[in-house]
Amino acid sequence: MTHKQFILMAIMIAAIGFMFANNALYFDGVDDVVKFPNPGATNIVSMEAWFKPSTLKLGTLGSTIFAANPSNLKTLWLTQYGSELRLWAFGSENNALYFQTSGANLQVGQWYHVAVTAQRGAANRTKLYLNGVLMIDQASYNLNDFGTTFTLGNLREGALSEFAFHGYIDEVRVWNTIRTQSEIQASMNTVISPYPANLIAYFPLDSSNASTIYDLTTPAANATAQNGFTANPAPVFTTSDVTLPVELTTFMATGTAENFVRLTWITQSETDVMGYYIYRNETSSFATATRVSGLIEAQNQAGTTHYNFIDSEVSEGTYYYWLQNVDYNGTDGVHGPITYNVMIQDDDPETPGIVRTGFNAVYPNPFNPTAFLSYTLAEAADVQISVINARGQVVRTFREGTRNAGEHSLSWDGRDNTGMDCSTGIYLFRLNVGEASYTRKAVLVK
């Protein structure tokens, strides 16, 4: 089996490399569902998957990434709810709790790794990790048993379309152990081989015969792909080669001192891309969005490329933005929407906005391997930026010298002052401007 590199990110979530096979499984957001027998989960379970949403559906409860025991007496149910995730835990008392992430900031067209661990009985605890970062750690009800069936992409066959996931799912793994954060981080970017004994189901989702999804563990718990419209002659699922002309790892909006909106996007590679356009709307409809930029020419580099566009034609309110890449062969792709709320703090339009010294942002966050730092100076000053690890040790120092008033940026490649790679963890960025200092935190995830 051959594998190739692609880039996954979050958003303001990290760009993370992941080696995987040529295909992922596409779910249409209407009635596609994969179900497979419980591979042996009893009182403890860990489930992992990569997913890439094509829409940011809300619905009533969210759209299904995976579920355990999806009958009337459900146990675990992971849903995408807009730009956040919800983890539902159902108890034997017929009660249900859901725990929602805060700050996941999921984006359309970006890959994310999610892992859920759950334990029944006295411990009855559930955890959720996004891109290896702990997002939820909660006690739950005395969970129902894990039942006889697990599902991907929808709660069950024939469930409402509002519960159906729209996007791609890949590399699904089920374990009969509680995976630790370090274990999740160590293996989420790799193809597992050989298969450890506590890996009880493994669906790379590389190949299928349109009805069977193959489990690579022994004994195999092969899954069945089903579509509620039995008369539909098309295959229930299509496989998709995820190599794209653009490997986008960040698309985000931040404010400027002038109350404008800065759009930033970062690519890991570009192939035959003519350039980019920015679109804006006051609603979430791309169909009625206005193009607000000219063609921003692509660099077509194999490595990381950083782009910016400032939208100055905004007033107070909430705006939706899309990024369109246009290729030389005539095709295009659309990323977004992302939103930004413009708040005008100065009521006097004749008075210019007050420029304050400090950090604007560290992005993406989490990041791998590069973080971009943006800061503003109210006046010319001598600048030094330090990167500090969780032990309080300065691992990297940037002596910027004297910088003029205005906005500035730099990047950190995740290496220390000696050129060695820094390890996964939380890092503090300290901006020293004269006698004053300002800080921001970010997470390096490998």
mmCIF file of C-alpha atoms in Angstrom, residues 253-256 258-265 278 292-294 307-314:
data_model
loop_
_atom_site.group_PDB
_atom_site.id
_atom_site.type_symbol
_atom_site.label_atom_id
_atom_site.label_comp_id
_atom_site.label_asym_id
_atom_site.label_seq_id
_atom_site.Cartn_x
_atom_site.Cartn_y
_atom_site.Cartn_z
ATOM 1 C CA ALA A 253 -9.798 36.753 10.007
ATOM 2 C CA THR A 254 -8.375 39.258 12.482
ATOM 3 C CA GLY A 255 -8.929 42.955 13.105
ATOM 4 C CA THR A 256 -6.546 45.820 12.472
ATOM 5 C CA GLU A 258 -7.955 50.877 11.763
ATOM 6 C CA ASN A 259 -11.038 48.662 12.341
ATOM 7 C CA PHE A 260 -10.459 46.845 9.056
ATOM 8 C CA VAL A 261 -10.473 43.060 8.579
ATOM 9 C CA ARG A 262 -7.286 41.193 7.751
ATOM 10 C CA LEU A 263 -7.726 37.845 5.967
ATOM 11 C CA THR A 264 -4.783 35.487 6.368
ATOM 12 C CA TRP A 265 -4.295 32.132 4.686
ATOM 13 C CA ILE A 278 -11.740 36.939 -1.372
ATOM 14 C CA VAL A 292 -13.929 42.139 -2.641
ATOM 15 C CA SER A 293 -10.417 41.486 -3.940
ATOM 16 C CA GLY A 294 -8.679 41.413 -7.254
ATOM 17 C CA TYR A 307 -0.873 35.421 2.221
ATOM 18 C CA ASN A 308 -2.710 38.493 3.544
ATOM 19 C CA PHE A 309 -5.542 40.676 2.294
ATOM 20 C CA ILE A 310 -7.032 43.650 4.169
ATOM 21 C CA ASP A 311 -10.710 44.427 3.630
ATOM 22 C CA SER A 312 -11.063 48.151 4.329
ATOM 23 C CA GLU A 313 -14.634 48.547 3.073
ATOM 24 C CA VAL A 314 -16.383 47.428 6.244
#
